[in-house]
Short mmCIF file of C-alpha atoms in Angstrom, two decimals:
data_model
loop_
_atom_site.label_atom_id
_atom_site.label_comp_id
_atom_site.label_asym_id
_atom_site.label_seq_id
_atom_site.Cartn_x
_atom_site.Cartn_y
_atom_site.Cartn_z
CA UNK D 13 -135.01 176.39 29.68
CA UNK D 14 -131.33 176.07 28.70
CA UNK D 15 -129.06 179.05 29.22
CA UNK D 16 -125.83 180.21 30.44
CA UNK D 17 -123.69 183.23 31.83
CA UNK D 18 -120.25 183.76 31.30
CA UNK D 19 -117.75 185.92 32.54
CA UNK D 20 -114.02 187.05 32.20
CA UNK D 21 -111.45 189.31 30.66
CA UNK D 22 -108.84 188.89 27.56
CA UNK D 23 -105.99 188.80 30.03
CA UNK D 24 -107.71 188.62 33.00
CA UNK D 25 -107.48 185.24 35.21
CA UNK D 26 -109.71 183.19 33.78
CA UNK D 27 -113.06 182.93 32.06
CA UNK D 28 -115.95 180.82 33.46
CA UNK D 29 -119.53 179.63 32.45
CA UNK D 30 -122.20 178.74 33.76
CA UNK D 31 -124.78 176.57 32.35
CA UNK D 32 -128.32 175.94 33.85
CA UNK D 33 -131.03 173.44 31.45
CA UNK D 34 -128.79 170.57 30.84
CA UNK D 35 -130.73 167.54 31.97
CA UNK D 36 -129.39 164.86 33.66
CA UNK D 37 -127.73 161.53 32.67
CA UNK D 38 -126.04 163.01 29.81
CA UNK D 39 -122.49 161.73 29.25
CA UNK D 40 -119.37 164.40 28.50
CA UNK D 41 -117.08 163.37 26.83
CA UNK D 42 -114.35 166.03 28.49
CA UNK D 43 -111.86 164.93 25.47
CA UNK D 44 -114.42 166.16 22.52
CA UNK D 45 -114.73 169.87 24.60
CA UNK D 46 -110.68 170.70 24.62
CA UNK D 47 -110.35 169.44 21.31
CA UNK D 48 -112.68 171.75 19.94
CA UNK D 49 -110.64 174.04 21.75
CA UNK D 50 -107.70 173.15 20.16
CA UNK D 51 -109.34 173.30 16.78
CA UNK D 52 -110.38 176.93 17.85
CA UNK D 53 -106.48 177.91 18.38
CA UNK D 54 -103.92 175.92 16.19
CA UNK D 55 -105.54 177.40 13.28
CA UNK D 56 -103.57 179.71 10.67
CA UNK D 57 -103.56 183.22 11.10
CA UNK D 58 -103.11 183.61 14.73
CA UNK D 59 -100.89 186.18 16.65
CA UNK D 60 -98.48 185.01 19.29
CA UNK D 61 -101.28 184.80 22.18
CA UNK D 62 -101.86 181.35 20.96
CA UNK D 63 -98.30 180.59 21.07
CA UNK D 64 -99.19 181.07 25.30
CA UNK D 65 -102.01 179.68 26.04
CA UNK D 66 -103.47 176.40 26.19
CA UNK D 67 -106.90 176.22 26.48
CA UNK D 68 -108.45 173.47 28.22
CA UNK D 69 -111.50 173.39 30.09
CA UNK D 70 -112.36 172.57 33.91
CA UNK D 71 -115.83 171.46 34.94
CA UNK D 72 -116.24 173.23 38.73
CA UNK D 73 -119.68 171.46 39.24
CA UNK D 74 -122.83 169.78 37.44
CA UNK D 75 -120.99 166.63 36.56
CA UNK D 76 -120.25 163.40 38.24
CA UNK D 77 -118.41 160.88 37.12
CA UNK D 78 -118.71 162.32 33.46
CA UNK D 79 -122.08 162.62 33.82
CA UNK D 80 -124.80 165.59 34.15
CA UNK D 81 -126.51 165.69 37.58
CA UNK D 82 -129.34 168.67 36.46
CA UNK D 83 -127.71 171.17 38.44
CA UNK D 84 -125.83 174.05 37.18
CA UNK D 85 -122.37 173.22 35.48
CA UNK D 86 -119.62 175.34 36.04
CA UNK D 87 -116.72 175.53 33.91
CA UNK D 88 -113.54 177.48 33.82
CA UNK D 89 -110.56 178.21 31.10
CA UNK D 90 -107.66 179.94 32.91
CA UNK D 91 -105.58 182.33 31.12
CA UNK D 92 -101.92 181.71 30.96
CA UNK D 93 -101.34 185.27 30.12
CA UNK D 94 -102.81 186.52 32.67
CA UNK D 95 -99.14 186.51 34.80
CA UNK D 96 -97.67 188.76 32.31
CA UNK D 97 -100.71 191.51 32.78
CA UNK D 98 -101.22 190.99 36.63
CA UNK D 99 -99.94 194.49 37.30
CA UNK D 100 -103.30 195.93 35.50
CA UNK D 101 -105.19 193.53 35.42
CA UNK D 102 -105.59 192.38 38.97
CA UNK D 103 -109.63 192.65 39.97
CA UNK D 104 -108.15 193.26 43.63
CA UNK D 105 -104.81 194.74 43.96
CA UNK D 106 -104.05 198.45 42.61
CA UNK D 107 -102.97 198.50 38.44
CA UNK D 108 -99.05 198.99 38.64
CA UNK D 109 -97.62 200.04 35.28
CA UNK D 110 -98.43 201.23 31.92
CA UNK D 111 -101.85 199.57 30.56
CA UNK D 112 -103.94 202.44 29.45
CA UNK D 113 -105.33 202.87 26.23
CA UNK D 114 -106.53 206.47 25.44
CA UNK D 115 -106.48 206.01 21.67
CA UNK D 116 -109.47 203.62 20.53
CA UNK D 117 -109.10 201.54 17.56
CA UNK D 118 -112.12 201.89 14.40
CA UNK D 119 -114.19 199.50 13.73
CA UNK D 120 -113.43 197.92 17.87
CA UNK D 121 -115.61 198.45 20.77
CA UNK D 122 -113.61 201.18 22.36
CA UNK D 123 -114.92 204.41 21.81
CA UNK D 124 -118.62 203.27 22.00
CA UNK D 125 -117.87 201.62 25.61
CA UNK D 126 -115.97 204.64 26.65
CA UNK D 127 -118.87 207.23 25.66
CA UNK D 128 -121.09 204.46 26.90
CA UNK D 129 -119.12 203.89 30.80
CA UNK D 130 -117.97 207.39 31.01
CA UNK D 131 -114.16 205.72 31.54
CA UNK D 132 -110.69 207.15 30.15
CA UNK D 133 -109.44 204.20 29.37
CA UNK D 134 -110.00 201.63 26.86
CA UNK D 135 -108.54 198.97 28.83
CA UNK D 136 -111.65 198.37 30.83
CA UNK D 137 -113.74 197.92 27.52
CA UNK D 138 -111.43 195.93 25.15
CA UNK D 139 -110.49 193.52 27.34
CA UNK D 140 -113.97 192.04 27.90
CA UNK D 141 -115.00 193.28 24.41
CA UNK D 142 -112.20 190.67 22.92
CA UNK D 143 -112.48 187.97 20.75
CA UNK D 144 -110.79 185.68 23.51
CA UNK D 145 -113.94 185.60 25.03
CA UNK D 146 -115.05 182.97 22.19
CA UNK D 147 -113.21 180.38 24.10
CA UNK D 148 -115.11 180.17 26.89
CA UNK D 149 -118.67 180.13 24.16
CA UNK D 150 -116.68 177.52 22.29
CA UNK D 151 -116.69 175.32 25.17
CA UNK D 152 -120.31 176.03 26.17
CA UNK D 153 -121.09 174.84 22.61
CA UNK D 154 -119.25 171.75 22.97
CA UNK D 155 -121.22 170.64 25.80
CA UNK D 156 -124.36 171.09 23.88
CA UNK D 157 -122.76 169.30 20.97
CA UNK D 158 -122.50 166.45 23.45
CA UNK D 159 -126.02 167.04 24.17
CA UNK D 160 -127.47 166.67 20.18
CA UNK D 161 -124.65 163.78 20.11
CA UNK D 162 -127.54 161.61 22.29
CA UNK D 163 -130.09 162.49 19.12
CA UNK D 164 -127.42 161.60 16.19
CA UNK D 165 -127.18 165.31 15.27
CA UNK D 166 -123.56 166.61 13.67
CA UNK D 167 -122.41 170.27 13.75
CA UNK D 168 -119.65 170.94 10.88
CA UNK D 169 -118.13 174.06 9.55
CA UNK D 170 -115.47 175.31 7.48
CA UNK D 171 -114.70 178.57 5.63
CA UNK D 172 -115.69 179.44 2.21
CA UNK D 173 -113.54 182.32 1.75
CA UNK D 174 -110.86 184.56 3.44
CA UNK D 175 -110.83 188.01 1.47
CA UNK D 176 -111.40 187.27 -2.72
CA UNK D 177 -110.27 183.50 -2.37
CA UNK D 178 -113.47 181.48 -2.82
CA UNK D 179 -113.40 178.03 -1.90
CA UNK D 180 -115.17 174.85 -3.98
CA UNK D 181 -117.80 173.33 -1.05
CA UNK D 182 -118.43 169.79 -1.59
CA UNK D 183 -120.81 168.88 1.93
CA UNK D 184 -121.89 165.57 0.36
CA UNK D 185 -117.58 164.06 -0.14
CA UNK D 186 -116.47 162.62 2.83
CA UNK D 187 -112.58 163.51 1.55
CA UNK D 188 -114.06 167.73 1.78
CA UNK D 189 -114.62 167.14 5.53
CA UNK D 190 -111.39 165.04 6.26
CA UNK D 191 -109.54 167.98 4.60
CA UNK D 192 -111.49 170.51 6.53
CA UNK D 193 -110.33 168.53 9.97
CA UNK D 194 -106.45 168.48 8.59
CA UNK D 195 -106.61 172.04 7.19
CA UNK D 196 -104.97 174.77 9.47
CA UNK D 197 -107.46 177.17 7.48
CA UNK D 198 -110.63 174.63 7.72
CA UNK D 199 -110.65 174.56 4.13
CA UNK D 200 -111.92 171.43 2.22
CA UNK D 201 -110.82 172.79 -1.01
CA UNK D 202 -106.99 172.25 -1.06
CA UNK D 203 -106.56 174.55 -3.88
CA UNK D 204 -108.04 177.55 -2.38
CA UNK D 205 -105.90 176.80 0.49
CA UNK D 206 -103.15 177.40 -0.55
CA UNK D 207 -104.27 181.50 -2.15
CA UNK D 208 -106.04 181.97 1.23
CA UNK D 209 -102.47 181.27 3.19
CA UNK D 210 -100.77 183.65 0.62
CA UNK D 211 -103.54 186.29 1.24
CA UNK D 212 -103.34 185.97 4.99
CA UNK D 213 -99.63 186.13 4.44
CA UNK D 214 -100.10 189.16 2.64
CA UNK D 215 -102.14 191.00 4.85
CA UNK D 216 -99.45 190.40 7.62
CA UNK D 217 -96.57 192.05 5.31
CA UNK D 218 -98.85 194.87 5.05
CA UNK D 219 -99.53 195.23 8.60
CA UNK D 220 -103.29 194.61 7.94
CA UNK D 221 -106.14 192.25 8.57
CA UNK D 222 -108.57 190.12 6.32
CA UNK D 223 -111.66 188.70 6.70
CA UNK D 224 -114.10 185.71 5.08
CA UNK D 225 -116.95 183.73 5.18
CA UNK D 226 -117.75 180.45 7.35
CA UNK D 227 -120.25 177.91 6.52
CA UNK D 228 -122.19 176.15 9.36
CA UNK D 229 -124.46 172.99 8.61
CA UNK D 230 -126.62 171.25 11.10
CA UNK D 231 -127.12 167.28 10.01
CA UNK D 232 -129.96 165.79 11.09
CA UNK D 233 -132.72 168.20 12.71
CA UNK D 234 -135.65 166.88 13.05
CA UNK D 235 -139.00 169.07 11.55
CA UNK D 236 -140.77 170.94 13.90
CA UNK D 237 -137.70 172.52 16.19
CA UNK D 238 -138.17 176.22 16.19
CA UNK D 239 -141.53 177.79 15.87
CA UNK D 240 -143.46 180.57 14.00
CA UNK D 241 -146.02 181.70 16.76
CA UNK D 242 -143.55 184.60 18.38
CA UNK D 243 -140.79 186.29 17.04
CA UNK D 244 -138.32 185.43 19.38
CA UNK D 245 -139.04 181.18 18.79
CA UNK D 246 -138.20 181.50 15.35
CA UNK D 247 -135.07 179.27 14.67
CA UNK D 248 -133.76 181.59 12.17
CA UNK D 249 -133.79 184.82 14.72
CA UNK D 250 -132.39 182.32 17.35
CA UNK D 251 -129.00 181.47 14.83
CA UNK D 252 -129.18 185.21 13.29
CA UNK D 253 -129.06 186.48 16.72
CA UNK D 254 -125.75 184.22 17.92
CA UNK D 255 -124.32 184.39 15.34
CA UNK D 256 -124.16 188.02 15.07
CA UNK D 257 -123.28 188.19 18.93
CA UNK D 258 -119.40 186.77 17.80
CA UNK D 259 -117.17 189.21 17.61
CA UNK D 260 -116.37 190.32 13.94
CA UNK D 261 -119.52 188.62 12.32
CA UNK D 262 -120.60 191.97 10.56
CA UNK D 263 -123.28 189.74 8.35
CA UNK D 264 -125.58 186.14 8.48
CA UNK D 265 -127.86 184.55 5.85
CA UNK D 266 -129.32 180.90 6.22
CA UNK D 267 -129.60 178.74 2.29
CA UNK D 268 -129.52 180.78 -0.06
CA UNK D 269 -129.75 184.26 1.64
CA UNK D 270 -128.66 187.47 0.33
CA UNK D 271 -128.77 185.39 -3.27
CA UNK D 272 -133.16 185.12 -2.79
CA UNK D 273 -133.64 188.28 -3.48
CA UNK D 274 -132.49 188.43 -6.99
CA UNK D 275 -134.01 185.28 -8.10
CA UNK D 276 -137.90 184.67 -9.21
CA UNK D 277 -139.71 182.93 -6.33
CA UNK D 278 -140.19 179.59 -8.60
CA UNK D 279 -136.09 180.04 -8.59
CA UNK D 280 -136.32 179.64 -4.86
CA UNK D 281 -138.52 177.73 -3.20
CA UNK D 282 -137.95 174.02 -2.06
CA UNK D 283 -140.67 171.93 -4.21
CA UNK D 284 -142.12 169.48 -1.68
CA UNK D 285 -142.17 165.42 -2.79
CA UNK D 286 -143.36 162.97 -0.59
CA UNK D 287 -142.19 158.93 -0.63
CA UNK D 288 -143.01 156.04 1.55
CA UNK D 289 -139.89 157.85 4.01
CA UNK D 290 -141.84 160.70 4.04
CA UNK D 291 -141.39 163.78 2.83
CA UNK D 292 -139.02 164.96 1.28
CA UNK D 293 -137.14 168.00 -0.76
CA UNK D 294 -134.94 167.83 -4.26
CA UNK D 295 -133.21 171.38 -2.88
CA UNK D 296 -132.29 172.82 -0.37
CA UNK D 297 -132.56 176.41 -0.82
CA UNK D 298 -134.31 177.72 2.43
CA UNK D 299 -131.51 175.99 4.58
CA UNK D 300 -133.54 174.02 6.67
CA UNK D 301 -136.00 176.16 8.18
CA UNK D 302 -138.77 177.76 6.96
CA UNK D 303 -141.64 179.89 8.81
CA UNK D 304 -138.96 179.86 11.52
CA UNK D 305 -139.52 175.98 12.13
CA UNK D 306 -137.07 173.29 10.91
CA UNK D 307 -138.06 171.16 7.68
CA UNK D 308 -135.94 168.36 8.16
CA UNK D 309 -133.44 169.65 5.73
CA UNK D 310 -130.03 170.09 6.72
CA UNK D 311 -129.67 173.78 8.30
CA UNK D 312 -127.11 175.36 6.84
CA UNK D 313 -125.82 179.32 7.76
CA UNK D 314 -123.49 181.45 6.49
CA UNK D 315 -121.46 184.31 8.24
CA UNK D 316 -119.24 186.74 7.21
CA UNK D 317 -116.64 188.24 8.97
CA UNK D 318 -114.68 191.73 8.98
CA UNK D 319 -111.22 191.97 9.14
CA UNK D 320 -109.72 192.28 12.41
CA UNK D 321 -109.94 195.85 13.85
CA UNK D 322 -106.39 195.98 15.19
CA UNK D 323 -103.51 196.66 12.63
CA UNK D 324 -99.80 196.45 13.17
CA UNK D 325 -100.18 199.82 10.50
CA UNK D 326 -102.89 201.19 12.36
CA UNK D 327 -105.71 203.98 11.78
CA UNK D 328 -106.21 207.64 12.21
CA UNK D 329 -107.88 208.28 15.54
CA UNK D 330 -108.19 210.33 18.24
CA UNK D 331 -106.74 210.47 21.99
CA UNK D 332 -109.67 210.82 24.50
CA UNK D 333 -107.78 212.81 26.56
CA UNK D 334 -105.73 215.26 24.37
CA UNK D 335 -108.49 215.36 21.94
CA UNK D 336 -105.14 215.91 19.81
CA UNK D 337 -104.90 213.14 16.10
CA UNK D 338 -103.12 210.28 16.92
CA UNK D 339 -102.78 206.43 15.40
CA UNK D 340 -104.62 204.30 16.91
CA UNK D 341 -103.47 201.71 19.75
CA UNK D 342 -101.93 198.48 18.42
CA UNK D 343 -102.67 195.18 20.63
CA UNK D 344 -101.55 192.29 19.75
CA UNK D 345 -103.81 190.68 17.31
CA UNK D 346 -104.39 188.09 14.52
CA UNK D 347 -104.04 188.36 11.01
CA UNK D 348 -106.97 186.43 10.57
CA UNK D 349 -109.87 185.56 12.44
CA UNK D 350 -111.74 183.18 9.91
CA UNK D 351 -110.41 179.43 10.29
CA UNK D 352 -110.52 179.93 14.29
CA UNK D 353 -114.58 181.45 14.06
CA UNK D 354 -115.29 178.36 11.88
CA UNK D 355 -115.08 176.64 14.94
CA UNK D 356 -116.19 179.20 17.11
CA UNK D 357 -119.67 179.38 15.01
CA UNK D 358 -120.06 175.95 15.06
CA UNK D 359 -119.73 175.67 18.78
CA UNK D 360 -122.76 178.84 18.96
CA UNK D 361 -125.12 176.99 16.28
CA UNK D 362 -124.93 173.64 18.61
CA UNK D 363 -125.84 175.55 21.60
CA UNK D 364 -128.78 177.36 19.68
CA UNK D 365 -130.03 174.20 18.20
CA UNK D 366 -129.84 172.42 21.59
CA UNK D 367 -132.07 175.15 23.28
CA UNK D 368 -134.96 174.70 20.59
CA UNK D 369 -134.45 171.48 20.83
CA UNK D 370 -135.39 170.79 24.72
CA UNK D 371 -137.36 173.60 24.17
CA UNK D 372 -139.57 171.18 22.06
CA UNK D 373 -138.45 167.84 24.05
CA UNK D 374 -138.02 169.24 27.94
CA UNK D 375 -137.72 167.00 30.91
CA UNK D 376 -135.52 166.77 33.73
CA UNK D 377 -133.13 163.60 32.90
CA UNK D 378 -132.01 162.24 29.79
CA UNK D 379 -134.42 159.65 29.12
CA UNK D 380 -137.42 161.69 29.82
CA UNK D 381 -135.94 163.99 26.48
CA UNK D 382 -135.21 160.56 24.65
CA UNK D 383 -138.86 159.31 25.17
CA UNK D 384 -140.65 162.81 24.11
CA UNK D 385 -138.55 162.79 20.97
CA UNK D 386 -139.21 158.77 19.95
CA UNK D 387 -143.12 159.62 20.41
CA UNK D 388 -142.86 162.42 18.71
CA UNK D 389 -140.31 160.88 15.62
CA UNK D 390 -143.14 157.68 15.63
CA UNK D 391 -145.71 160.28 14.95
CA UNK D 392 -143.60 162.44 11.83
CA UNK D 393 -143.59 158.80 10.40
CA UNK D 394 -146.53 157.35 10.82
CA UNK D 395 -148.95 159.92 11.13
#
């Protein structure tokens, strides 16, 4: 079983990970993790926290000479911040200074937590309620991209839309994903590109916040991963589930989604064709899975995003003290989240497909997996 635990604050020390189900004999490429972290936080959009840190992650354990023993691995992204919030945010020493926050923001996780923990202060619920904590998932997904890298399978992303700028998807051009790579808004469509900076840009001169919608797609998943017997091996509640755990995802729909349910059925249902190859599908309208079990069919899900909950103009709220009106507390924030949870998403999908995946093909080292997936692959094709 393939799973992991992670831990850490928005300006605490560090974050770490832990990840137990990896097999052994499985190569990391250290270089493909940190740039996927980089992808995650020169994107455009982002607040001056970026302009600090520079996220790179440090295996602690589980690897030897670049490759997976079986045993846990242990990874670790320090914050650079952290020395300029040491004061109150040291897990040992008493908090020195001002670094309460007594009047939650809408649409974030304070109020809830505080009802929820019984604390008077926001601080100890926002900080591990932050979006920051996506870097340490990001590079959890990148080792389980490295993983499905053994069985030819490719994650990509890019966003579709940020606010009413709609982008033109072309999957199938190889020049859409180039520009997606060289976009600082992991666009493919340089014309929409350009309106989504100016609406970002907007937002910012309003003091406000905008959100959008990120395509993943899955290349290369074989049939069968997933399964319908229980509701919780379904592929689809597996990726619904993730997906929605990412801070700001407020929505997920795999093919065509949200779109089915104003069509006729004959207007949505992947007619089935069969060659010497085997089978095969004209569309692709379910996204890949179907009964909760891949089809061979790329898998492709969508997620939208909310605007960011903390504005430079912010809210009307209440302090949980005073009980008296007050604004609501400004942290420093992004503009936009959307280009940087392209990545983000990407890096969740890979580690959901990854534990279907050995949950189909287990075994303790690398080859063991490799074997139980040939067999299986000889019997798709030749029945």
């Amino acid at each position: 079983m393939l799973r992991f635990l992670d831990a850490g604050e928005s300006h605490g020390r560090c974050y770490v990970g832990i990840i137990d189900g990896i097999p052994a004999g499985v190569e990391i490429e250290m270089e493909n993790i940190n740039r996927l972290l980089k992808e995650r936080q020169r994107v455009y959009g982002r607040g001056g926290r970026m302009e600090i840190e520079n996220d790179e992650a440090i295996i602690l354990s589980g690897l030897r000479g670049r490759m997976t023993t079986g045993g846990p691995i242990g990874l670790m992204i320090e914050n650079r911040d952290y020395e300029n919030w040491k004061d109150f945010m040291s897990p040992i020493d008493g908090i020195k200074g001002k670094g309460g926050v007594t009047v939650p923001r809408p649409g974030h996780a304070d109020l809830p937590g505080i009802l929820k923990f019984g604390f008077n202060d926001a601080r100890n619920i926002l900080e591990r309620a932050s979006a920051r904590q996506t870097v340490i998932r990001t590079a959890i997904g990148g080792i389980a991209m490295e993983f499905l890298r053994q069985f030819d399978i490719e994650v990509k992303s890019h966003v579709c839309s940020i606010g009413g700028i709609v982008s033109k998807p072309n999957g199938k051009d190889k020049s859409f994903w180039i520009n997606v790579e060289n976009s600082l808004l992991r666009c493919g469509d340089k014309e929409a590109e350009e309106k989504m900076r100016a609406e970002i840009d907007k937002a910012k001169a309003m003091g406000d916040t905008v959100g959008g919608i990120v395509e993943i797609i899955v290349e290369r998943v074989p049939a069968g991963i997933g399964s319908h017997t229980t509701w919780d091996k379904r592929l689809d509640t597996r990726l619904a589930a993730a997906c929605m755990s990412v801070q700001s995802v407020k929505g997920v729909e795999i093919g065509m989604g949200f779109k089915t349910a104003e069509r006729y059925g004959s207007e949505v249902h992947d007619e089935i064709f069969y060659s010497e190859n085997g089978f095969y599908r004209k569309t692709n309208n379910a996204g890949g899975i179907e009964g909760g079990i891949s089809n061979g069919e790329d898998i492709i899900v969508r997620c939208a995003l909310k605007p960011i909950p903390t504005l430079l103009k912010p809210l009307n709220s209440v302090d949980i003290r005073s009980k008296m009106s007050a604004k609501a507390h400004v942290e420093r924030s992004d503009v936009c989240a959307v280009p940087a949870a392209s990545v983000v998403l990407k890096a969740v999908v890979a580690w959901e497909i990854a534990v279907a995946f050995l949950d189909k093909f287990c075994g303790d080292n690398i080859d063991e997996v490799k074997n139980a997936y040939e067999h299986y692959i000889k019997r798709l094709n030749f029945g």
